[in-house]
Each structure stands twice: as structure tokens, then as C-alpha cells.
């Protein structure tokens, strides 16, 4: 179902949710510098979408660019973008939960920008990602902050909640998959507790180095007008994790 959504809507998401942007109303990589110097390094993007984050790293001098994604249409767009930008990337179509034959102990960095939360098997996915990294390699990912989906949010009113107050609309403990209507179709997502991510990283031998739960300073400095802006003044909309393979 999710593959079908991404195949049909790839063009509408072209270049969205890609580095240097980590997520909505969140500090950018230009502000945070979580990657550091990637020149000459081997990078793997999980859920690489339209390839814009890979291009971003190509522009920073990365040595090898690899990407995996569930959607053939997304990869078609990524191939076009990277080729016209003069970059050779290895792009594989498949699910992050599966064995796609990626090299073990090979990458300096694995990362994912608004991709990891789609997994149906978080512990298994983190185990796989850890296996692709060299010892000491870095894993960085961003996703919706768990609280974003617990407050002033329902799958049916994900973009249009109204009101002055921000009610708790969903239990923080609820990690069951749910269906969400988007663009006249349906996707399936889960909202996981922060401890679920931290514990799965730890179980995979990935040591948490930094977690970013911040709203962008420009958003905080401005008077909030929309409901989303009011919410972003009170809780993080996105979260970023940076971990190192032991
Ligand atoms: C928000 S987009 C990521 C965009 C990407 N950061 C970029 O720079 O274009 C999420 C991507 O996750 C992919 N995806 C969803 N579930 C997946 C899975 N189980 N395995 C691999 N990719 C998946 C979708 O096809 C989609 O391209």
C-alpha cells in the first residue's frame, strides 16, 4: 500500500524532505553540522526518495553515494536528478526491512531523512543498518517527533487541526499501525515512543551520540500565526537521532 502511494505521488514529493532540511520547522544540517566532513566518505541513504539528499552530499564531495527505496518511481526520479548533476550513485529498489545484498561493514555513514518511521520492523531495520556500517560509522535519521502525532493531530485532520488549545488526541503509548488518508489514497504508519527508537538503536549496537528535539530558531522568534506554528512553539515537530556503531 505504501509502495503504491509513493509510486503514484513521487513527482509531488520531488525535492521535499531532503537535506539540508531534516524536517518541518526543525534546524537544518547547515545549522547543526551533524555529518561533519563527508569528503571521500561512503554514504548510504535509507529511503532515498528523489535523490536530493544524495545530491546534497555529492555537492559536499562524498566519495560514494548509495541509496535504497521501496518505490521504483522515486528511484527513477533520483537517477535522473543525480545523472544530470554529474553524480554516479548506486540505487537499489527494495524495502529497508529486507536483505538487499548491500555490502557489510562498508559505509562511513548511513542516514535517512523522514524515512525510518515507515519501517514495519524497527529492531530488524536498525540491525541491518548497523551491519552495513564500518565500526565507528555514523547513523543519522530524522522523523516526525512522537509528540507531534499525540497532540492536536489525528490521521484524518493531520494538516488541518483548528483551535486555540492543543489537546492530547492520541496516547503516547499507542504504537499500533494506523491508516492515514493522503492525496485521495491511504498510507500505513506507526507512531513510536522515543524510548522505542533509543532501545532499538542500543540493541543494534548503535550508541546514541546526539538527539535533536528543537524548533527552528526563526520559527520560535516569530509570532505564531497558524496552529502548526503555535504547536511548534510548545513541542518539537521533528526529531533527529545521531548514533555511532560500536
Ligand atoms: C519522505 S520520502 C524521503 C525523501 C528523501 N529523504 C529525499 O531526499 O528525497 C520517504 C521515502 O521512503 C520510502 N519508503 C517507504 N517505506 C519504505 C520501506 N519500507 N523501505 C524503503 N523505502 C521506503 C518511500 O518510497 C519514499 O521515497
mmCIF file of C-alpha atoms and ligand atoms in Angstrom:
data_model
loop_
_atom_site.group_PDB
_atom_site.id
_atom_site.type_symbol
_atom_site.label_atom_id
_atom_site.label_comp_id
_atom_site.label_asym_id
_atom_site.label_seq_id
_atom_site.Cartn_x
_atom_site.Cartn_y
_atom_site.Cartn_z
ATOM 1 C CA UNK A 1 0.000 0.000 0.000
ATOM 2 C CA UNK A 2 2.796 2.426 0.927
ATOM 3 C CA UNK A 3 4.771 1.494 -2.204
ATOM 4 C CA UNK A 4 1.699 2.232 -4.328
ATOM 5 C CA UNK A 5 1.330 5.652 -2.652
ATOM 6 C CA UNK A 6 4.959 6.588 -3.330
ATOM 7 C CA UNK A 7 4.887 5.324 -6.900
ATOM 8 C CA UNK A 8 1.811 7.423 -7.671
ATOM 9 C CA UNK A 9 2.924 10.557 -5.779
ATOM 10 C CA UNK A 10 6.693 10.620 -6.379
ATOM 11 C CA UNK A 11 6.557 13.716 -8.594
ATOM 12 C CA UNK A 12 4.622 15.706 -5.983
ATOM 13 C CA UNK A 13 7.354 14.968 -3.400
ATOM 14 C CA UNK A 14 10.267 15.767 -5.729
ATOM 15 C CA UNK A 15 12.897 17.526 -3.607
ATOM 16 C CA UNK A 16 10.744 17.686 -0.474
ATOM 17 C CA UNK A 17 12.068 16.440 2.895
ATOM 18 C CA UNK A 18 15.672 16.405 1.755
ATOM 19 C CA UNK A 19 18.936 17.708 3.202
ATOM 20 C CA UNK A 20 19.912 20.278 4.298
ATOM 21 C CA UNK A 21 16.335 20.208 5.673
ATOM 22 C CA UNK A 22 15.775 17.498 8.303
ATOM 23 C CA UNK A 23 12.059 18.096 8.763
ATOM 24 C CA UNK A 24 9.318 20.587 9.352
ATOM 25 C CA UNK A 25 10.247 23.620 11.488
ATOM 26 C CA UNK A 26 13.442 21.890 12.536
ATOM 27 C CA UNK A 27 17.037 23.213 12.459
ATOM 28 C CA UNK A 28 18.830 22.340 9.218
ATOM 29 C CA UNK A 29 22.076 20.453 8.607
ATOM 30 C CA UNK A 30 23.664 23.808 7.749
ATOM 31 C CA UNK A 31 22.854 24.910 11.313
ATOM 32 C CA UNK A 32 23.568 21.608 13.088
ATOM 33 C CA UNK A 33 26.551 20.179 11.190
ATOM 34 C CA UNK A 34 25.800 16.623 12.341
ATOM 35 C CA UNK A 35 27.563 14.983 9.386
ATOM 36 C CA UNK A 36 30.824 16.913 9.592
ATOM 37 C CA UNK A 37 33.235 16.438 6.679
ATOM 38 C CA UNK A 38 31.916 13.782 4.282
ATOM 39 C CA UNK A 39 34.543 14.286 1.583
ATOM 40 C CA UNK A 40 35.724 10.965 0.195
ATOM 41 C CA UNK A 41 33.351 9.043 2.507
ATOM 42 C CA UNK A 42 30.976 6.209 1.593
ATOM 43 C CA UNK A 43 27.351 7.148 2.249
ATOM 44 C CA UNK A 44 24.169 5.082 2.178
ATOM 45 C CA UNK A 45 20.727 6.705 2.256
ATOM 46 C CA UNK A 46 17.829 4.576 3.500
ATOM 47 C CA UNK A 47 14.585 5.667 1.752
ATOM 48 C CA UNK A 48 16.470 7.980 -0.620
ATOM 49 C CA UNK A 49 13.330 9.201 -2.404
ATOM 50 C CA UNK A 50 14.039 11.659 -5.214
ATOM 51 C CA UNK A 51 17.792 11.665 -4.512
ATOM 52 C CA UNK A 52 18.080 15.273 -3.344
ATOM 53 C CA UNK A 53 19.850 14.368 -0.091
ATOM 54 C CA UNK A 54 22.319 12.219 -2.043
ATOM 55 C CA UNK A 55 22.935 15.168 -4.349
ATOM 56 C CA UNK A 56 23.489 17.359 -1.282
ATOM 57 C CA UNK A 57 26.250 15.010 -0.135
ATOM 58 C CA UNK A 58 27.671 14.781 -3.665
ATOM 59 C CA UNK A 59 27.950 18.585 -3.579
ATOM 60 C CA UNK A 60 29.913 18.236 -0.300
ATOM 61 C CA UNK A 61 32.438 15.913 -2.001
ATOM 62 C CA UNK A 62 31.216 12.490 -0.790
ATOM 63 C CA UNK A 63 33.228 9.590 -2.227
ATOM 64 C CA UNK A 64 30.417 7.061 -2.848
ATOM 65 C CA UNK A 65 26.667 7.599 -2.940
ATOM 66 C CA UNK A 66 24.321 4.661 -2.411
ATOM 67 C CA UNK A 67 20.547 4.751 -1.919
ATOM 68 C CA UNK A 68 17.717 2.308 -1.336
ATOM 69 C CA UNK A 69 13.998 2.963 -1.706
ATOM 70 C CA UNK A 70 10.797 0.955 -1.928
ATOM 71 C CA UNK A 71 9.467 2.942 -4.882
ATOM 72 C CA UNK A 72 10.759 2.397 -8.421
ATOM 73 C CA UNK A 73 9.252 5.744 -9.464
ATOM 74 C CA UNK A 74 11.152 7.594 -6.726
ATOM 75 C CA UNK A 75 14.354 5.884 -7.853
ATOM 76 C CA UNK A 76 13.652 6.800 -11.483
ATOM 77 C CA UNK A 77 13.441 10.459 -10.394
ATOM 78 C CA UNK A 78 16.589 10.072 -8.265
ATOM 79 C CA UNK A 79 18.522 8.532 -11.172
ATOM 80 C CA UNK A 80 17.546 11.472 -13.410
ATOM 81 C CA UNK A 81 18.481 14.092 -10.804
ATOM 82 C CA UNK A 82 21.835 12.524 -9.937
ATOM 83 C CA UNK A 83 22.809 11.886 -13.554
ATOM 84 C CA UNK A 84 22.038 15.444 -14.611
ATOM 85 C CA UNK A 85 24.036 16.671 -11.588
ATOM 86 C CA UNK A 86 27.018 14.590 -12.729
ATOM 87 C CA UNK A 87 26.965 12.039 -9.877
ATOM 88 C CA UNK A 88 27.197 8.257 -10.145
ATOM 89 C CA UNK A 89 25.106 6.644 -7.444
ATOM 90 C CA UNK A 90 24.236 3.015 -6.740
ATOM 91 C CA UNK A 91 20.465 2.902 -6.301
ATOM 92 C CA UNK A 92 18.642 -0.259 -5.225
ATOM 93 C CA UNK A 93 14.895 -0.807 -5.220
ATOM 94 C CA UNK A 94 13.564 -2.672 -2.195
ATOM 95 C CA UNK A 95 12.359 -2.465 1.387
ATOM 96 C CA UNK A 96 14.707 -1.414 4.160
ATOM 97 C CA UNK A 97 13.403 -4.388 6.180
ATOM 98 C CA UNK A 98 14.789 -6.845 3.595
ATOM 99 C CA UNK A 99 18.208 -8.196 2.679
ATOM 100 C CA UNK A 100 19.084 -6.226 -0.460
ATOM 101 C CA UNK A 101 22.606 -7.597 -0.720
ATOM 102 C CA UNK A 102 24.266 -4.393 0.461
ATOM 103 C CA UNK A 103 27.929 -4.704 1.496
ATOM 104 C CA UNK A 104 28.608 -5.364 5.182
ATOM 105 C CA UNK A 105 30.906 -3.178 7.287
ATOM 106 C CA UNK A 106 31.392 -0.886 4.279
ATOM 107 C CA UNK A 107 29.846 2.540 4.872
ATOM 108 C CA UNK A 108 31.134 5.531 6.844
ATOM 109 C CA UNK A 109 27.615 6.917 7.077
ATOM 110 C CA UNK A 110 24.085 5.572 6.825
ATOM 111 C CA UNK A 111 21.289 8.109 7.081
ATOM 112 C CA UNK A 112 17.616 8.639 6.430
ATOM 113 C CA UNK A 113 15.569 11.832 6.137
ATOM 114 C CA UNK A 114 11.931 11.188 7.028
ATOM 115 C CA UNK A 115 12.259 7.555 6.003
ATOM 116 C CA UNK A 116 12.899 5.304 9.031
ATOM 117 C CA UNK A 117 9.424 5.666 10.544
ATOM 118 C CA UNK A 118 7.967 3.793 7.562
ATOM 119 C CA UNK A 119 9.595 0.556 8.642
ATOM 120 C CA UNK A 120 7.369 -2.290 9.775
ATOM 121 C CA UNK A 121 10.304 -3.782 11.738
ATOM 122 C CA UNK A 122 12.327 -1.173 13.599
ATOM 123 C CA UNK A 123 14.704 -3.512 15.509
ATOM 124 C CA UNK A 124 15.409 -5.566 12.363
ATOM 125 C CA UNK A 125 15.971 -2.441 10.252
ATOM 126 C CA UNK A 126 18.435 -0.994 12.764
ATOM 127 C CA UNK A 127 20.286 -4.352 12.901
ATOM 128 C CA UNK A 128 20.622 -4.290 9.111
ATOM 129 C CA UNK A 129 21.768 -0.662 9.061
ATOM 130 C CA UNK A 130 24.368 -1.389 11.758
ATOM 131 C CA UNK A 131 25.651 -4.308 9.674
ATOM 132 C CA UNK A 132 26.243 -2.008 6.658
ATOM 133 C CA UNK A 133 28.355 0.413 8.715
ATOM 134 C CA UNK A 134 32.056 0.198 9.466
ATOM 135 C CA UNK A 135 32.887 0.092 13.189
ATOM 136 C CA UNK A 136 32.796 3.743 14.283
ATOM 137 C CA UNK A 137 30.458 4.592 11.374
ATOM 138 C CA UNK A 138 27.667 7.126 11.844
ATOM 139 C CA UNK A 139 23.912 6.650 11.562
ATOM 140 C CA UNK A 140 21.721 9.765 11.383
ATOM 141 C CA UNK A 141 17.974 9.863 10.866
ATOM 142 C CA UNK A 142 15.086 12.295 11.196
ATOM 143 C CA UNK A 143 11.372 11.601 11.568
ATOM 144 C CA UNK A 144 8.161 13.099 12.980
ATOM 145 C CA UNK A 145 8.580 13.684 16.686
ATOM 146 C CA UNK A 146 6.342 11.274 18.591
ATOM 147 C CA UNK A 147 4.585 14.111 20.423
ATOM 148 C CA UNK A 148 3.624 15.733 17.118
ATOM 149 C CA UNK A 149 1.258 12.840 16.445
ATOM 150 C CA UNK A 150 -0.059 12.815 20.031
ATOM 151 C CA UNK A 151 -1.153 16.451 20.332
ATOM 152 C CA UNK A 152 -3.648 18.348 18.161
ATOM 153 C CA UNK A 153 -3.413 15.673 15.499
ATOM 154 C CA UNK A 154 -5.477 12.830 14.095
ATOM 155 C CA UNK A 155 -4.882 10.827 10.897
ATOM 156 C CA UNK A 156 -7.977 12.480 9.396
ATOM 157 C CA UNK A 157 -7.002 16.063 10.413
ATOM 158 C CA UNK A 158 -3.233 15.794 10.097
ATOM 159 C CA UNK A 159 -2.876 19.132 8.318
ATOM 160 C CA UNK A 160 -5.975 20.973 9.423
ATOM 161 C CA UNK A 161 -6.483 20.859 13.193
ATOM 162 C CA UNK A 162 -8.178 24.034 14.429
ATOM 163 C CA UNK A 163 -8.459 25.624 17.854
ATOM 164 C CA UNK A 164 -6.647 27.712 20.418
ATOM 165 C CA UNK A 165 -5.676 24.870 22.728
ATOM 166 C CA UNK A 166 -3.644 21.793 21.882
ATOM 167 C CA UNK A 167 -5.455 18.718 23.162
ATOM 168 C CA UNK A 168 -3.833 15.328 23.638
ATOM 169 C CA UNK A 169 -5.501 13.442 20.781
ATOM 170 C CA UNK A 170 -3.580 10.177 20.847
ATOM 171 C CA UNK A 171 -1.923 8.072 23.512
ATOM 172 C CA UNK A 172 1.862 8.348 23.657
ATOM 173 C CA UNK A 173 1.897 4.592 24.331
ATOM 174 C CA UNK A 174 -0.065 3.627 21.193
ATOM 175 C CA UNK A 175 2.392 2.067 18.700
ATOM 176 C CA UNK A 176 -0.170 0.160 16.643
ATOM 177 C CA UNK A 177 -0.151 0.743 12.864
ATOM 178 C CA UNK A 178 -2.846 3.153 11.642
ATOM 179 C CA UNK A 179 -4.201 4.150 8.259
ATOM 180 C CA UNK A 180 -3.992 7.768 7.178
ATOM 181 C CA UNK A 181 -5.770 9.342 4.202
ATOM 182 C CA UNK A 182 -3.370 11.346 1.989
ATOM 183 C CA UNK A 183 -3.911 12.708 -1.529
ATOM 184 C CA UNK A 184 -7.032 10.583 -2.015
ATOM 185 C CA UNK A 185 -5.153 7.401 -1.068
ATOM 186 C CA UNK A 186 -4.250 5.685 2.195
ATOM 187 C CA UNK A 187 -0.891 5.043 3.805
ATOM 188 C CA UNK A 188 0.010 2.983 6.861
ATOM 189 C CA UNK A 189 2.168 4.472 9.604
ATOM 190 C CA UNK A 190 3.100 3.937 13.266
ATOM 191 C CA UNK A 191 3.921 6.432 15.981
ATOM 192 C CA UNK A 192 6.708 5.028 18.134
ATOM 193 C CA UNK A 193 7.800 6.151 21.573
ATOM 194 C CA UNK A 194 11.177 7.878 21.799
ATOM 195 C CA UNK A 195 12.377 5.046 24.059
ATOM 196 C CA UNK A 196 11.452 2.544 21.324
ATOM 197 C CA UNK A 197 13.953 4.233 18.983
ATOM 198 C CA UNK A 198 16.626 4.577 21.672
ATOM 199 C CA UNK A 199 16.297 0.955 22.819
ATOM 200 C CA UNK A 200 16.309 -0.380 19.238
ATOM 201 C CA UNK A 201 19.476 1.617 18.479
ATOM 202 C CA UNK A 202 21.110 0.232 21.601
ATOM 203 C CA UNK A 203 20.090 -3.362 20.801
ATOM 204 C CA UNK A 204 21.668 -2.967 17.336
ATOM 205 C CA UNK A 205 24.994 -1.815 18.813
ATOM 206 C CA UNK A 206 24.415 1.799 17.808
ATOM 207 C CA UNK A 207 25.442 4.215 20.552
ATOM 208 C CA UNK A 208 23.329 7.385 20.708
ATOM 209 C CA UNK A 209 25.556 10.472 20.440
ATOM 210 C CA UNK A 210 23.018 13.222 19.993
ATOM 211 C CA UNK A 211 19.282 13.737 19.797
ATOM 212 C CA UNK A 212 17.774 16.972 18.473
ATOM 213 C CA UNK A 213 14.327 17.959 19.754
ATOM 214 C CA UNK A 214 14.195 21.577 18.681
ATOM 215 C CA UNK A 215 12.044 24.007 16.793
ATOM 216 C CA UNK A 216 13.926 26.202 14.362
ATOM 217 C CA UNK A 217 15.022 29.485 15.989
ATOM 218 C CA UNK A 218 13.397 31.591 13.229
ATOM 219 C CA UNK A 219 10.025 29.937 13.900
ATOM 220 C CA UNK A 220 10.439 30.497 17.649
ATOM 221 C CA UNK A 221 11.377 34.148 17.127
ATOM 222 C CA UNK A 222 8.248 34.910 15.089
ATOM 223 C CA UNK A 223 4.739 35.388 16.464
ATOM 224 C CA UNK A 224 2.928 32.099 15.805
ATOM 225 C CA UNK A 225 0.040 32.535 13.347
ATOM 226 C CA UNK A 226 -1.031 29.031 12.324
ATOM 227 C CA UNK A 227 -1.983 26.150 14.593
ATOM 228 C CA UNK A 228 1.144 24.277 13.485
ATOM 229 C CA UNK A 229 3.321 27.258 14.429
ATOM 230 C CA UNK A 230 1.647 27.513 17.847
ATOM 231 C CA UNK A 231 2.281 23.829 18.313
ATOM 232 C CA UNK A 232 5.924 24.167 17.227
ATOM 233 C CA UNK A 233 6.382 26.772 19.967
ATOM 234 C CA UNK A 234 5.373 24.160 22.539
ATOM 235 C CA UNK A 235 6.784 20.873 21.248
ATOM 236 C CA UNK A 236 9.167 19.571 18.584
ATOM 237 C CA UNK A 237 7.518 18.658 15.264
ATOM 238 C CA UNK A 238 10.538 16.623 14.138
ATOM 239 C CA UNK A 239 13.289 14.669 15.882
ATOM 240 C CA UNK A 240 16.830 13.796 14.780
ATOM 241 C CA UNK A 241 18.986 10.955 16.138
ATOM 242 C CA UNK A 242 22.730 10.599 15.621
ATOM 243 C CA UNK A 243 24.356 7.317 16.651
ATOM 244 C CA UNK A 244 27.719 5.622 16.211
ATOM 245 C CA UNK A 245 28.331 1.943 15.520
ATOM 246 C CA UNK A 246 30.333 0.456 18.388
HETATM 247 C C1 LIG B 1 9.644 11.366 2.686
HETATM 248 S S1 LIG B 1 10.341 10.316 1.466
HETATM 249 C C2 LIG B 1 12.085 10.523 1.692
HETATM 250 C C3 LIG B 1 12.639 11.579 0.800
HETATM 251 C C4 LIG B 1 14.149 11.626 0.757
HETATM 252 N N1 LIG B 1 14.688 11.997 2.022
HETATM 253 C C5 LIG B 1 14.663 12.585 -0.317
HETATM 254 O O1 LIG B 1 15.737 13.176 -0.133
HETATM 255 O O2 LIG B 1 14.032 12.696 -1.376
HETATM 256 C C6 LIG B 1 10.076 8.676 2.136
HETATM 257 C C7 LIG B 1 10.559 7.581 1.217
HETATM 258 O O3 LIG B 1 10.509 6.363 1.940
HETATM 259 C C8 LIG B 1 10.281 5.327 1.002
HETATM 260 N N2 LIG B 1 9.844 4.133 1.750
HETATM 261 C C9 LIG B 1 8.670 3.948 2.419
HETATM 262 N N3 LIG B 1 8.660 2.742 3.028
HETATM 263 C C10 LIG B 1 9.852 2.157 2.725
HETATM 264 C C11 LIG B 1 10.441 0.903 3.062
HETATM 265 N N4 LIG B 1 9.792 0.035 3.836
HETATM 266 N N5 LIG B 1 11.678 0.628 2.596
HETATM 267 C C12 LIG B 1 12.343 1.510 1.797
HETATM 268 N N6 LIG B 1 11.828 2.717 1.446
HETATM 269 C C13 LIG B 1 10.603 3.040 1.908
HETATM 270 C C14 LIG B 1 9.244 5.908 0.068
HETATM 271 O O4 LIG B 1 9.209 5.237 -1.172
HETATM 272 C C15 LIG B 1 9.728 7.355 -0.037
HETATM 273 O O5 LIG B 1 10.539 7.538 -1.172
#
